[in-house]
Amino acid sequence: MSIERFEAALAAEQGCRAAGDASLSMTINALRDELHEERNARVAEVAALTNRLQALEASAGDRVDRLVGGLEAQAEHIGLLVQCVAQLLGEEAGHPVEDEQEPQRVDLDGESY
């Protein structure tokens, strides 16, 4: 093989490698861009889901507060009903419950008013 043919073959080889490298570089850049877009989309999705979760937690907290308030009111009513039933049963058994009288109000000198 002559030197000219060898140089021509080498130049052709280098040209093919340069074209391959350029093509590979373009492919790598395109894939990198796609990955960046995908990452940005995922970040946006995570932010949206985080906001939604916070809204749901706040809503659930409000619902729990309302439920607890309702349960407390019902517990108070149940307590009053139990007292009334106990008084009625005591009266039927012959043990009437006397109403508690309010203490007499007095001023600083001890005189009632």
PDB file of C-alpha atoms in Angstrom, residues 31-67:
ATOM      1  CA  LEU A  31     -31.054  12.589  25.572  1.00  0.00           C
ATOM      2  CA  ARG A  32     -29.747  15.088  28.131  1.00  0.00           C
ATOM      3  CA  ASP A  33     -32.426  17.584  27.068  1.00  0.00           C
ATOM      4  CA  GLU A  34     -35.119  14.913  27.372  1.00  0.00           C
ATOM      5  CA  LEU A  35     -33.873  13.997  30.847  1.00  0.00           C
ATOM      6  CA  HIS A  36     -33.956  17.650  31.923  1.00  0.00           C
ATOM      7  CA  GLU A  37     -37.505  18.017  30.617  1.00  0.00           C
ATOM      8  CA  GLU A  38     -38.565  14.826  32.372  1.00  0.00           C
ATOM      9  CA  ARG A  39     -36.931  15.949  35.620  1.00  0.00           C
ATOM     10  CA  ASN A  40     -38.640  19.356  35.434  1.00  0.00           C
ATOM     11  CA  ALA A  41     -41.984  17.680  34.760  1.00  0.00           C
ATOM     12  CA  ARG A  42     -41.473  15.368  37.757  1.00  0.00           C
ATOM     13  CA  VAL A  43     -40.517  18.296  39.995  1.00  0.00           C
ATOM     14  CA  ALA A  44     -43.707  20.109  38.940  1.00  0.00           C
ATOM     15  CA  GLU A  45     -45.775  16.975  39.610  1.00  0.00           C
ATOM     16  CA  VAL A  46     -44.231  16.543  43.056  1.00  0.00           C
ATOM     17  CA  ALA A  47     -44.935  20.192  43.883  1.00  0.00           C
ATOM     18  CA  ALA A  48     -48.552  19.825  42.765  1.00  0.00           C
ATOM     19  CA  LEU A  49     -48.984  16.629  44.778  1.00  0.00           C
ATOM     20  CA  THR A  50     -47.409  18.268  47.829  1.00  0.00           C
ATOM     21  CA  ASN A  51     -49.840  21.190  47.595  1.00  0.00           C
ATOM     22  CA  ARG A  52     -52.753  18.811  47.196  1.00  0.00           C
ATOM     23  CA  LEU A  53     -51.622  16.746  50.181  1.00  0.00           C
ATOM     24  CA  GLN A  54     -51.311  19.859  52.343  1.00  0.00           C
ATOM     25  CA  ALA A  55     -54.813  20.939  51.327  1.00  0.00           C
ATOM     26  CA  LEU A  56     -56.180  17.487  52.152  1.00  0.00           C
ATOM     27  CA  GLU A  57     -54.425  17.462  55.524  1.00  0.00           C
ATOM     28  CA  ALA A  58     -55.850  20.885  56.379  1.00  0.00           C
ATOM     29  CA  SER A  59     -59.304  19.780  55.285  1.00  0.00           C
ATOM     30  CA  ALA A  60     -59.032  16.565  57.284  1.00  0.00           C
ATOM     31  CA  GLY A  61     -57.880  18.548  60.329  1.00  0.00           C
ATOM     32  CA  ASP A  62     -60.911  20.829  60.058  1.00  0.00           C
ATOM     33  CA  ARG A  63     -63.204  17.830  59.721  1.00  0.00           C
ATOM     34  CA  VAL A  64     -61.670  16.169  62.759  1.00  0.00           C
ATOM     35  CA  ASP A  65     -62.055  19.377  64.778  1.00  0.00           C
ATOM     36  CA  ARG A  66     -65.730  19.626  63.824  1.00  0.00           C
ATOM     37  CA  LEU A  67     -66.260  15.958  64.617  1.00  0.00           C
TER      38      LEU A  67
END
